[in-house]
Amino acid sequence: MNRTSARRVFAAALLVASVLAPMAAAPATAAPSVASHPSRPDDCPAHELDPELASRLDEAIEKVRRQAGIPGVVAGLWMPGKGSYVRATGVADTATRKPMTSDVFVRIGSETKTFTVTALLKLVDDGLVGLDDPISKYIHGVPKGNRITLRHLAEMRSGLFPYTEDADFVHDLLSNPKRSFTPREVLAYGFKHKNTFAPGKQFEYSNTNLILLGLVVEKMSGHRLDDFIEKRVLRPARLSHTLFPRGFEFPRPHPRGYTNQTLTGEVADSTNWNPSWAWAAGAMISDLHDLRRWAKIVATGTLLRPQTQEQRLKMLPTGHPGTGYGLGIFNSDGWIGHNGSIPGYQTVTVYLPSKKATLVLMLNTDISYQGQEPSSLLARAITEIVTPDNVYDRPLPTS
């Protein structure tokens, strides 16, 4: 969903909203249907989409990729009753021209929020925390923390200043992208500022909220956040290719990532930048098959009690027509899920309940095109073709 800011990255993006030169494409390659993967049985179709429809998608994806200067794209679409579509196009490495492939791991940025909030909601189900508890009950030192609830944090309606928009934070991170940050260190950048509005009054996307929720999970579970997510979320969901890194680890194969979120604005290879600054808001890594599986799980709430999932899906206005935000999850014209952006990578993982359809996108750049996230441009182009009544990040009316 469209959003621009001086330092969009560090928003570890939502409300999906800078440019690599267009490059010669590696040919798009079809990949085996996820349903045919022997270790990942599911209810998705084993046959591919109608060739004519698949051809239209190939052309649309390649058009956006070239126009926006995206090095490489992996796209997966699964529509029961119609078939599946998995493609990799472009390059994974602009220096070697190695083609992008569909089996890569990528940094998923703000999609991490769906895992952190799921972890929190598991504690709600356990009776250990309440969504309407003030954050001050668990974490001291939060500005006006006695008035800000866990629900406000998960809804992005706390009014806490986003630490990623603090000029000192941006400078410190970009001066040394391999530096390790602690959760308390990043919070300090945000807490220097006054709250931007009273709790619950409006929507403002802020990574500060998710860092605090990660600390709540740690305190009330008695475990490190990554360990708790592994035990209570990833294992039950059978996501064996998803991880919460503690440092620089990045499973192979993975594409190189390219960003212009640098002190000079020049494009840099951010593949091995340290994601610790994003922690509970955006540090995780996954692959196409796990994200496909996660899309349905998080949208339908199979890991949670029905009443808890109902709370999660109470979508409130964001200021962008057609887009609502619940508890660490959004609804974009019917598509439920989240997107992610971190220097060098962007993702989209969404599920359309009305058609039981799943869309996953993975890109190896976060550089915007004409003020828009490249992942949004791709998701919009795809959904305009396959679900014209439900268009992801539908453009604003021109009149």
mmCIF file of C-alpha atoms in Angstrom:
data_model
loop_
_atom_site.group_PDB
_atom_site.id
_atom_site.type_symbol
_atom_site.label_atom_id
_atom_site.label_comp_id
_atom_site.label_asym_id
_atom_site.label_seq_id
_atom_site.Cartn_x
_atom_site.Cartn_y
_atom_site.Cartn_z
ATOM 1 C CA MET A 1 0.000 0.000 0.000
ATOM 2 C CA ASN A 2 1.426 3.270 -0.980
ATOM 3 C CA ARG A 3 3.639 5.096 1.407
ATOM 4 C CA THR A 4 6.643 7.331 1.071
ATOM 5 C CA SER A 5 9.010 8.762 3.651
ATOM 6 C CA ALA A 6 12.521 10.111 3.831
ATOM 7 C CA ARG A 7 13.800 6.760 5.064
ATOM 8 C CA ARG A 8 11.240 4.293 3.794
ATOM 9 C CA VAL A 9 13.462 1.282 4.499
ATOM 10 C CA PHE A 10 13.646 1.668 7.966
ATOM 11 C CA ALA A 11 9.952 1.659 8.149
ATOM 12 C CA ALA A 12 10.573 -2.056 7.369
ATOM 13 C CA ALA A 13 7.670 -1.249 5.228
ATOM 14 C CA LEU A 14 4.023 -1.465 5.319
ATOM 15 C CA LEU A 15 1.444 0.524 3.622
ATOM 16 C CA VAL A 16 3.503 -0.280 0.853
ATOM 17 C CA ALA A 17 4.348 2.910 -0.064
ATOM 18 C CA SER A 18 15.688 4.530 -5.049
ATOM 19 C CA VAL A 19 16.509 3.131 -8.675
ATOM 20 C CA LEU A 20 18.481 0.319 -10.318
ATOM 21 C CA ALA A 21 18.955 0.704 -14.036
ATOM 22 C CA PRO A 22 16.903 -1.768 -16.078
ATOM 23 C CA MET A 23 18.974 -4.757 -17.034
ATOM 24 C CA ALA A 24 18.822 -7.606 -19.478
ATOM 25 C CA ALA A 25 16.565 -10.304 -18.152
ATOM 26 C CA ALA A 26 17.350 -13.866 -17.476
ATOM 27 C CA PRO A 27 14.428 -15.791 -18.954
ATOM 28 C CA ALA A 28 11.527 -16.573 -16.682
ATOM 29 C CA THR A 29 11.634 -20.173 -15.567
ATOM 30 C CA ALA A 30 8.753 -22.291 -14.401
ATOM 31 C CA ALA A 31 9.258 -24.182 -11.152
ATOM 32 C CA PRO A 32 7.569 -27.354 -9.936
ATOM 33 C CA SER A 33 4.219 -26.802 -8.283
ATOM 34 C CA VAL A 34 4.529 -26.445 -4.540
ATOM 35 C CA ALA A 35 1.847 -29.067 -4.208
ATOM 36 C CA SER A 36 4.140 -31.558 -5.897
ATOM 37 C CA HIS A 37 6.918 -30.947 -3.365
ATOM 38 C CA PRO A 38 7.151 -34.326 -1.589
ATOM 39 C CA SER A 39 7.843 -32.837 1.853
ATOM 40 C CA ARG A 40 5.082 -30.246 1.724
ATOM 41 C CA PRO A 41 1.686 -31.834 1.006
ATOM 42 C CA ASP A 42 -1.249 -29.427 1.025
ATOM 43 C CA ASP A 43 -4.554 -28.703 -0.641
ATOM 44 C CA CYS A 44 -3.141 -26.557 -3.434
ATOM 45 C CA PRO A 45 -3.550 -27.677 -7.036
ATOM 46 C CA ALA A 46 -0.816 -29.765 -8.621
ATOM 47 C CA HIS A 47 -1.552 -28.594 -12.158
ATOM 48 C CA GLU A 48 -0.395 -25.279 -13.564
ATOM 49 C CA LEU A 49 -2.615 -22.387 -14.525
ATOM 50 C CA ASP A 50 -4.124 -22.239 -17.976
ATOM 51 C CA PRO A 51 -1.228 -21.519 -20.392
ATOM 52 C CA GLU A 52 -2.869 -18.382 -21.724
ATOM 53 C CA LEU A 53 -3.347 -16.990 -18.218
ATOM 54 C CA ALA A 54 0.195 -17.984 -17.248
ATOM 55 C CA SER A 55 1.503 -16.200 -20.335
ATOM 56 C CA ARG A 56 -0.349 -13.022 -19.350
ATOM 57 C CA LEU A 57 1.226 -13.206 -15.903
ATOM 58 C CA ASP A 58 4.687 -13.798 -17.377
ATOM 59 C CA GLU A 59 4.325 -10.670 -19.509
ATOM 60 C CA ALA A 60 2.940 -8.537 -16.679
ATOM 61 C CA ILE A 61 5.675 -9.530 -14.242
ATOM 62 C CA GLU A 62 8.428 -8.982 -16.782
ATOM 63 C CA LYS A 63 7.009 -5.594 -17.753
ATOM 64 C CA VAL A 64 7.030 -4.388 -14.145
ATOM 65 C CA ARG A 65 10.428 -5.934 -13.458
ATOM 66 C CA ARG A 66 12.042 -4.145 -16.379
ATOM 67 C CA GLN A 67 10.205 -0.875 -15.857
ATOM 68 C CA ALA A 68 11.057 -0.691 -12.143
ATOM 69 C CA GLY A 69 14.607 -1.987 -12.591
ATOM 70 C CA ILE A 70 14.102 -4.976 -10.290
ATOM 71 C CA PRO A 71 17.054 -7.388 -10.558
ATOM 72 C CA GLY A 72 15.179 -10.594 -9.766
ATOM 73 C CA VAL A 73 11.700 -11.786 -8.848
ATOM 74 C CA VAL A 74 10.205 -15.010 -7.540
ATOM 75 C CA ALA A 75 6.418 -15.175 -7.842
ATOM 76 C CA GLY A 76 4.081 -17.880 -6.591
ATOM 77 C CA LEU A 77 0.315 -18.018 -7.063
ATOM 78 C CA TRP A 78 -1.945 -20.872 -5.975
ATOM 79 C CA MET A 79 -5.652 -20.859 -6.866
ATOM 80 C CA PRO A 80 -7.669 -23.999 -6.077
ATOM 81 C CA GLY A 81 -9.814 -24.874 -9.057
ATOM 82 C CA LYS A 82 -7.564 -22.965 -11.457
ATOM 83 C CA GLY A 83 -4.047 -24.186 -10.809
ATOM 84 C CA SER A 84 -0.678 -22.966 -9.598
ATOM 85 C CA TYR A 85 1.960 -20.653 -10.999
ATOM 86 C CA VAL A 86 5.583 -20.403 -9.850
ATOM 87 C CA ARG A 87 8.115 -18.323 -11.734
ATOM 88 C CA ALA A 88 11.608 -16.964 -11.220
ATOM 89 C CA THR A 89 12.836 -14.211 -13.515
ATOM 90 C CA GLY A 90 15.772 -11.842 -13.678
ATOM 91 C CA VAL A 91 19.044 -12.278 -11.840
ATOM 92 C CA ALA A 92 20.072 -13.212 -8.319
ATOM 93 C CA ASP A 93 23.424 -11.451 -8.711
ATOM 94 C CA THR A 94 23.930 -8.416 -10.926
ATOM 95 C CA ALA A 95 27.687 -8.952 -11.083
ATOM 96 C CA THR A 96 27.749 -12.598 -12.161
ATOM 97 C CA ARG A 97 24.345 -12.504 -13.923
ATOM 98 C CA LYS A 98 23.391 -15.686 -12.094
ATOM 99 C CA PRO A 99 19.684 -16.283 -12.793
ATOM 100 C CA MET A 100 17.133 -15.977 -10.021
ATOM 101 C CA THR A 101 15.689 -19.326 -8.955
ATOM 102 C CA SER A 102 12.572 -20.198 -6.979
ATOM 103 C CA ASP A 103 14.393 -22.144 -4.247
ATOM 104 C CA VAL A 104 16.118 -19.145 -2.632
ATOM 105 C CA PHE A 105 15.905 -17.830 0.905
ATOM 106 C CA VAL A 106 15.245 -14.101 1.355
ATOM 107 C CA ARG A 107 15.017 -11.617 4.187
ATOM 108 C CA ILE A 108 11.298 -11.033 4.737
ATOM 109 C CA GLY A 109 11.422 -7.696 6.574
ATOM 110 C CA SER A 110 8.088 -6.687 8.100
ATOM 111 C CA GLU A 111 6.491 -10.044 7.443
ATOM 112 C CA THR A 112 8.320 -10.831 10.685
ATOM 113 C CA LYS A 113 5.522 -8.880 12.394
ATOM 114 C CA THR A 114 3.035 -11.641 11.612
ATOM 115 C CA PHE A 115 5.248 -14.103 13.498
ATOM 116 C CA THR A 116 5.890 -11.802 16.464
ATOM 117 C CA VAL A 117 2.198 -10.995 16.860
ATOM 118 C CA THR A 118 1.300 -14.672 16.508
ATOM 119 C CA ALA A 119 3.735 -15.371 19.356
ATOM 120 C CA LEU A 120 2.039 -12.678 21.431
ATOM 121 C CA LEU A 121 -1.392 -14.110 20.666
ATOM 122 C CA LYS A 122 -0.215 -17.562 21.737
ATOM 123 C CA LEU A 123 0.465 -15.963 25.141
ATOM 124 C CA VAL A 124 -3.005 -14.452 25.048
ATOM 125 C CA ASP A 125 -4.396 -17.957 24.448
ATOM 126 C CA ASP A 126 -2.258 -19.195 27.342
ATOM 127 C CA GLY A 127 -3.810 -16.566 29.619
ATOM 128 C CA LEU A 128 -0.425 -14.966 30.331
ATOM 129 C CA VAL A 129 -1.135 -11.565 28.780
ATOM 130 C CA GLY A 130 -4.189 -9.524 27.853
ATOM 131 C CA LEU A 131 -4.517 -7.421 24.730
ATOM 132 C CA ASP A 132 -5.933 -4.550 26.752
ATOM 133 C CA ASP A 133 -3.155 -4.608 29.336
ATOM 134 C CA PRO A 134 -0.999 -1.450 29.348
ATOM 135 C CA ILE A 135 2.550 -1.915 28.130
ATOM 136 C CA SER A 136 3.712 -0.398 31.438
ATOM 137 C CA LYS A 137 2.574 -3.611 33.140
ATOM 138 C CA TYR A 138 5.406 -5.433 31.379
ATOM 139 C CA ILE A 139 7.984 -2.888 30.204
ATOM 140 C CA HIS A 140 9.114 0.172 32.137
ATOM 141 C CA GLY A 141 10.177 3.467 30.581
ATOM 142 C CA VAL A 142 7.705 3.620 27.693
ATOM 143 C CA PRO A 143 6.439 7.195 27.182
ATOM 144 C CA LYS A 144 2.840 7.277 28.460
ATOM 145 C CA GLY A 145 3.062 3.516 28.716
ATOM 146 C CA ASN A 146 0.247 3.387 31.255
ATOM 147 C CA ARG A 147 -2.170 4.505 28.509
ATOM 148 C CA ILE A 148 -0.814 2.376 25.645
ATOM 149 C CA THR A 149 -2.135 -1.175 25.468
ATOM 150 C CA LEU A 150 -0.703 -4.228 23.760
ATOM 151 C CA ARG A 151 -3.631 -3.949 21.362
ATOM 152 C CA HIS A 152 -2.624 -0.373 20.466
ATOM 153 C CA LEU A 153 0.900 -1.593 19.726
ATOM 154 C CA ALA A 154 -0.207 -4.467 17.506
ATOM 155 C CA GLU A 155 -2.712 -2.231 15.683
ATOM 156 C CA MET A 156 -0.083 0.461 15.001
ATOM 157 C CA ARG A 157 -2.161 2.956 16.959
ATOM 158 C CA SER A 158 0.107 3.628 19.946
ATOM 159 C CA GLY A 159 1.373 7.078 18.991
ATOM 160 C CA LEU A 160 4.957 6.056 19.845
ATOM 161 C CA PHE A 161 7.525 7.683 17.584
ATOM 162 C CA PRO A 162 8.994 5.250 15.008
ATOM 163 C CA TYR A 163 12.647 4.806 15.944
ATOM 164 C CA THR A 164 13.476 4.107 12.311
ATOM 165 C CA GLU A 165 12.604 7.701 11.452
ATOM 166 C CA ASP A 166 15.069 9.156 13.944
ATOM 167 C CA ALA A 167 17.924 10.895 12.112
ATOM 168 C CA ASP A 168 20.558 9.658 14.551
ATOM 169 C CA PHE A 169 19.395 6.067 14.127
ATOM 170 C CA VAL A 170 19.505 6.303 10.346
ATOM 171 C CA HIS A 171 23.006 7.794 10.461
ATOM 172 C CA ASP A 172 24.303 5.261 12.971
ATOM 173 C CA LEU A 173 22.941 2.302 11.028
ATOM 174 C CA LEU A 174 24.059 3.440 7.610
ATOM 175 C CA SER A 175 27.500 4.399 8.912
ATOM 176 C CA ASN A 176 28.021 0.790 9.952
ATOM 177 C CA PRO A 177 25.378 -1.565 8.486
ATOM 178 C CA LYS A 178 27.018 -4.601 10.083
ATOM 179 C CA ARG A 179 26.662 -3.197 13.585
ATOM 180 C CA SER A 180 24.596 -5.167 16.094
ATOM 181 C CA PHE A 181 21.784 -3.348 17.902
ATOM 182 C CA THR A 182 19.883 -4.484 20.991
ATOM 183 C CA PRO A 183 16.130 -3.936 21.340
ATOM 184 C CA ARG A 184 16.687 -1.419 24.135
ATOM 185 C CA GLU A 185 19.187 0.496 22.012
ATOM 186 C CA VAL A 186 16.774 0.964 19.121
ATOM 187 C CA LEU A 187 13.923 1.906 21.444
ATOM 188 C CA ALA A 188 16.070 4.683 22.902
ATOM 189 C CA TYR A 189 16.159 6.403 19.498
ATOM 190 C CA GLY A 190 12.373 6.533 19.414
ATOM 191 C CA PHE A 191 11.841 7.413 23.055
ATOM 192 C CA LYS A 192 13.810 10.662 22.587
ATOM 193 C CA HIS A 193 10.747 12.023 20.786
ATOM 194 C CA LYS A 194 7.342 13.009 22.054
ATOM 195 C CA ASN A 195 4.483 10.666 21.227
ATOM 196 C CA THR A 196 2.854 11.709 17.972
ATOM 197 C CA PHE A 197 -0.785 11.308 19.089
ATOM 198 C CA ALA A 198 -2.930 9.911 21.899
ATOM 199 C CA PRO A 199 -3.218 6.099 21.952
ATOM 200 C CA GLY A 200 -5.901 4.736 19.658
ATOM 201 C CA LYS A 201 -6.587 8.008 17.866
ATOM 202 C CA GLN A 202 -5.114 7.101 14.494
ATOM 203 C CA PHE A 203 -2.921 4.720 12.513
ATOM 204 C CA GLU A 204 0.828 5.221 12.249
ATOM 205 C CA TYR A 205 3.132 2.439 11.166
ATOM 206 C CA SER A 206 5.905 2.195 13.744
ATOM 207 C CA ASN A 207 8.500 -0.488 14.297
ATOM 208 C CA THR A 208 8.793 0.747 17.886
ATOM 209 C CA ASN A 209 5.520 -1.049 18.592
ATOM 210 C CA LEU A 210 6.813 -4.450 17.528
ATOM 211 C CA ILE A 211 10.096 -4.171 19.418
ATOM 212 C CA LEU A 212 8.041 -3.662 22.576
ATOM 213 C CA LEU A 213 5.804 -6.636 21.782
ATOM 214 C CA GLY A 214 8.901 -8.775 21.257
ATOM 215 C CA LEU A 215 10.123 -7.791 24.715
ATOM 216 C CA VAL A 216 6.718 -8.691 26.187
ATOM 217 C CA VAL A 217 6.910 -12.135 24.580
ATOM 218 C CA GLU A 218 10.370 -12.677 26.042
ATOM 219 C CA LYS A 219 9.411 -11.522 29.529
ATOM 220 C CA MET A 220 6.196 -13.493 29.795
ATOM 221 C CA SER A 221 7.406 -16.667 28.091
ATOM 222 C CA GLY A 222 10.759 -16.778 29.816
ATOM 223 C CA HIS A 223 12.451 -17.514 26.476
ATOM 224 C CA ARG A 224 14.347 -15.586 23.844
ATOM 225 C CA LEU A 225 11.990 -14.354 21.157
ATOM 226 C CA ASP A 226 13.617 -16.436 18.435
ATOM 227 C CA ASP A 227 13.405 -19.580 20.561
ATOM 228 C CA PHE A 228 9.752 -18.982 21.446
ATOM 229 C CA ILE A 229 8.790 -18.337 17.828
ATOM 230 C CA GLU A 230 10.646 -21.485 16.778
ATOM 231 C CA LYS A 231 8.908 -23.641 19.396
ATOM 232 C CA ARG A 232 5.383 -22.193 19.445
ATOM 233 C CA VAL A 233 4.966 -20.873 15.890
ATOM 234 C CA LEU A 234 7.378 -22.335 13.340
ATOM 235 C CA ARG A 235 7.265 -25.953 14.486
ATOM 236 C CA PRO A 236 3.470 -26.193 14.808
ATOM 237 C CA ALA A 237 3.161 -24.510 11.415
ATOM 238 C CA ARG A 238 5.753 -26.908 9.945
ATOM 239 C CA LEU A 239 7.879 -24.086 8.586
ATOM 240 C CA SER A 240 11.273 -25.765 8.399
ATOM 241 C CA HIS A 241 12.805 -23.165 6.080
ATOM 242 C CA THR A 242 11.982 -20.107 8.181
ATOM 243 C CA LEU A 243 14.317 -18.706 10.817
ATOM 244 C CA PHE A 244 14.926 -15.789 13.131
ATOM 245 C CA PRO A 245 18.660 -15.068 12.762
ATOM 246 C CA ARG A 246 20.747 -14.135 15.787
ATOM 247 C CA GLY A 247 23.436 -12.558 13.645
ATOM 248 C CA PHE A 248 24.557 -12.621 10.030
ATOM 249 C CA GLU A 249 23.425 -16.142 9.206
ATOM 250 C CA PHE A 250 21.692 -16.385 5.851
ATOM 251 C CA PRO A 251 21.004 -19.885 4.482
ATOM 252 C CA ARG A 252 21.989 -20.687 0.927
ATOM 253 C CA PRO A 253 20.974 -20.324 -1.768
ATOM 254 C CA HIS A 254 20.076 -16.672 -1.465
ATOM 255 C CA PRO A 255 20.165 -13.818 -3.976
ATOM 256 C CA ARG A 256 22.271 -10.722 -3.468
ATOM 257 C CA GLY A 257 20.199 -7.815 -2.188
ATOM 258 C CA TYR A 258 20.416 -4.256 -3.570
ATOM 259 C CA THR A 259 19.427 -1.016 -1.873
ATOM 260 C CA ASN A 260 19.922 2.725 -2.177
ATOM 261 C CA GLN A 261 19.317 3.196 1.525
ATOM 262 C CA THR A 262 22.865 4.486 1.950
ATOM 263 C CA LEU A 263 24.440 7.688 3.220
ATOM 264 C CA THR A 264 25.210 8.751 -0.361
ATOM 265 C CA GLY A 265 22.055 7.380 -1.976
ATOM 266 C CA GLU A 266 24.163 5.154 -4.224
ATOM 267 C CA VAL A 267 23.124 1.549 -4.754
ATOM 268 C CA ALA A 268 24.883 -0.931 -2.471
ATOM 269 C CA ASP A 269 24.930 -4.696 -1.940
ATOM 270 C CA SER A 270 23.178 -5.175 1.411
ATOM 271 C CA THR A 271 23.129 -8.974 1.423
ATOM 272 C CA ASN A 272 25.147 -9.317 4.615
ATOM 273 C CA TRP A 273 23.922 -6.286 6.509
ATOM 274 C CA ASN A 274 23.041 -7.082 10.100
ATOM 275 C CA PRO A 275 19.230 -7.203 10.581
ATOM 276 C CA SER A 276 19.420 -6.919 14.381
ATOM 277 C CA TRP A 277 18.108 -3.337 14.253
ATOM 278 C CA ALA A 278 14.785 -4.721 12.946
ATOM 279 C CA TRP A 279 14.528 -7.658 15.413
ATOM 280 C CA ALA A 280 10.867 -8.421 16.209
ATOM 281 C CA ALA A 281 9.761 -5.947 13.540
ATOM 282 C CA GLY A 282 11.677 -7.286 10.559
ATOM 283 C CA ALA A 283 14.675 -9.605 10.978
ATOM 284 C CA MET A 284 13.381 -12.989 9.804
ATOM 285 C CA ILE A 285 14.267 -15.114 6.763
ATOM 286 C CA SER A 286 12.118 -17.575 4.796
ATOM 287 C CA ASP A 287 11.534 -19.138 1.387
ATOM 288 C CA LEU A 288 8.720 -19.410 -1.146
ATOM 289 C CA HIS A 289 7.262 -22.695 0.083
ATOM 290 C CA ASP A 290 7.163 -21.707 3.750
ATOM 291 C CA LEU A 291 5.652 -18.317 2.949
ATOM 292 C CA ARG A 292 2.989 -19.995 0.823
ATOM 293 C CA ARG A 293 2.094 -22.219 3.758
ATOM 294 C CA TRP A 294 2.222 -19.348 6.263
ATOM 295 C CA ALA A 295 -0.111 -17.156 4.194
ATOM 296 C CA LYS A 296 -3.097 -19.405 4.852
ATOM 297 C CA ILE A 297 -2.157 -20.203 8.439
ATOM 298 C CA VAL A 298 -1.878 -16.585 9.540
ATOM 299 C CA ALA A 299 -4.970 -15.468 7.610
ATOM 300 C CA THR A 300 -7.196 -18.267 8.886
ATOM 301 C CA GLY A 301 -5.772 -18.545 12.400
ATOM 302 C CA THR A 302 -5.174 -22.269 12.588
ATOM 303 C CA LEU A 303 -2.569 -21.786 15.350
ATOM 304 C CA LEU A 304 -4.902 -19.716 17.536
ATOM 305 C CA ARG A 305 -8.236 -19.983 19.273
ATOM 306 C CA PRO A 306 -11.041 -18.751 17.004
ATOM 307 C CA GLN A 307 -11.891 -15.847 19.306
ATOM 308 C CA THR A 308 -8.265 -14.734 19.317
ATOM 309 C CA GLN A 309 -8.075 -14.827 15.524
ATOM 310 C CA GLU A 310 -11.295 -12.838 15.425
ATOM 311 C CA GLN A 311 -9.584 -10.125 17.453
ATOM 312 C CA ARG A 312 -6.609 -10.238 15.124
ATOM 313 C CA LEU A 313 -8.739 -9.658 12.050
ATOM 314 C CA LYS A 314 -10.611 -6.607 13.363
ATOM 315 C CA MET A 315 -9.363 -4.274 10.654
ATOM 316 C CA LEU A 316 -9.236 -0.553 11.400
ATOM 317 C CA PRO A 317 -8.756 2.295 8.893
ATOM 318 C CA THR A 318 -5.240 3.155 7.810
ATOM 319 C CA GLY A 319 -5.945 6.260 5.766
ATOM 320 C CA HIS A 320 -5.427 4.336 2.545
ATOM 321 C CA PRO A 321 -8.762 3.431 0.887
ATOM 322 C CA GLY A 322 -9.325 -0.302 0.658
ATOM 323 C CA THR A 323 -6.693 -1.136 3.266
ATOM 324 C CA GLY A 324 -7.317 -1.952 6.914
ATOM 325 C CA TYR A 325 -4.885 -3.040 9.620
ATOM 326 C CA GLY A 326 -5.617 -5.509 12.408
ATOM 327 C CA LEU A 327 -3.191 -7.014 14.913
ATOM 328 C CA GLY A 328 0.040 -7.241 12.937
ATOM 329 C CA ILE A 329 -1.817 -8.048 9.718
ATOM 330 C CA PHE A 330 -3.565 -6.122 6.949
ATOM 331 C CA ASN A 331 -6.422 -6.516 4.523
ATOM 332 C CA SER A 332 -5.837 -5.027 1.083
ATOM 333 C CA ASP A 333 -9.046 -5.289 -0.946
ATOM 334 C CA GLY A 334 -9.695 -8.764 0.463
ATOM 335 C CA TRP A 335 -6.107 -10.015 0.434
ATOM 336 C CA ILE A 336 -5.038 -10.736 4.025
ATOM 337 C CA GLY A 337 -1.415 -10.891 5.137
ATOM 338 C CA HIS A 338 1.603 -8.613 5.195
ATOM 339 C CA ASN A 339 4.409 -7.278 3.081
ATOM 340 C CA GLY A 340 8.027 -6.791 4.013
ATOM 341 C CA SER A 341 10.886 -4.483 3.144
ATOM 342 C CA ILE A 342 14.418 -4.418 4.490
ATOM 343 C CA PRO A 343 17.486 -3.046 2.695
ATOM 344 C CA GLY A 344 17.942 -5.212 -0.392
ATOM 345 C CA TYR A 345 14.783 -7.309 -0.210
ATOM 346 C CA GLN A 346 11.004 -7.073 -0.450
ATOM 347 C CA THR A 347 8.265 -9.640 -0.036
ATOM 348 C CA VAL A 348 4.491 -9.971 -0.148
ATOM 349 C CA THR A 349 2.614 -12.890 1.438
ATOM 350 C CA VAL A 350 -1.185 -12.702 1.233
ATOM 351 C CA TYR A 351 -4.237 -14.965 1.187
ATOM 352 C CA LEU A 352 -7.652 -14.303 -0.375
ATOM 353 C CA PRO A 353 -10.234 -16.262 1.666
ATOM 354 C CA SER A 354 -13.050 -15.817 -0.855
ATOM 355 C CA LYS A 355 -11.089 -17.809 -3.444
ATOM 356 C CA LYS A 356 -8.695 -19.647 -1.114
ATOM 357 C CA ALA A 357 -5.932 -18.110 -3.224
ATOM 358 C CA THR A 358 -2.365 -17.453 -2.095
ATOM 359 C CA LEU A 359 0.152 -14.981 -3.523
ATOM 360 C CA VAL A 360 3.825 -14.811 -2.555
ATOM 361 C CA LEU A 361 6.417 -12.453 -4.029
ATOM 362 C CA MET A 362 10.138 -12.245 -3.276
ATOM 363 C CA LEU A 363 12.407 -9.517 -4.715
ATOM 364 C CA ASN A 364 16.098 -8.769 -4.273
ATOM 365 C CA THR A 365 15.743 -4.996 -4.065
ATOM 366 C CA ASP A 366 13.816 -2.480 -1.985
ATOM 367 C CA ILE A 367 14.461 0.457 -4.312
ATOM 368 C CA SER A 368 11.234 2.275 -5.067
ATOM 369 C CA TYR A 369 10.025 3.241 -8.519
ATOM 370 C CA GLN A 370 8.248 6.559 -8.890
ATOM 371 C CA GLY A 371 7.570 6.591 -5.172
ATOM 372 C CA GLN A 372 6.076 3.087 -5.030
ATOM 373 C CA GLU A 373 7.312 -0.173 -3.575
ATOM 374 C CA PRO A 374 8.307 -2.534 -6.408
ATOM 375 C CA SER A 375 6.638 -5.437 -4.599
ATOM 376 C CA SER A 376 3.346 -3.526 -4.604
ATOM 377 C CA LEU A 377 3.624 -2.831 -8.308
ATOM 378 C CA LEU A 378 4.069 -6.533 -8.977
ATOM 379 C CA ALA A 379 1.283 -7.657 -6.648
ATOM 380 C CA ARG A 380 -1.088 -5.126 -8.193
ATOM 381 C CA ALA A 381 -0.237 -6.224 -11.739
ATOM 382 C CA ILE A 382 -0.798 -9.878 -10.865
ATOM 383 C CA THR A 383 -4.060 -9.413 -8.979
ATOM 384 C CA GLU A 384 -5.495 -7.126 -11.654
ATOM 385 C CA ILE A 385 -5.250 -10.156 -13.957
ATOM 386 C CA VAL A 386 -6.265 -13.060 -11.717
ATOM 387 C CA THR A 387 -8.643 -11.413 -9.215
ATOM 388 C CA PRO A 388 -9.882 -8.156 -10.794
ATOM 389 C CA ASP A 389 -12.511 -7.806 -8.060
ATOM 390 C CA ASN A 390 -9.776 -7.979 -5.416
ATOM 391 C CA VAL A 391 -6.770 -5.892 -6.418
ATOM 392 C CA TYR A 392 -3.873 -5.680 -3.986
ATOM 393 C CA ASP A 393 -3.013 -2.051 -3.228
ATOM 394 C CA ARG A 394 -5.684 -0.836 -5.594
ATOM 395 C CA PRO A 395 -4.703 2.586 -6.963
ATOM 396 C CA LEU A 396 -6.498 5.655 -5.661
ATOM 397 C CA PRO A 397 -9.238 6.993 -7.942
ATOM 398 C CA THR A 398 -7.971 9.703 -10.263
ATOM 399 C CA SER A 399 -11.188 11.697 -10.160
#
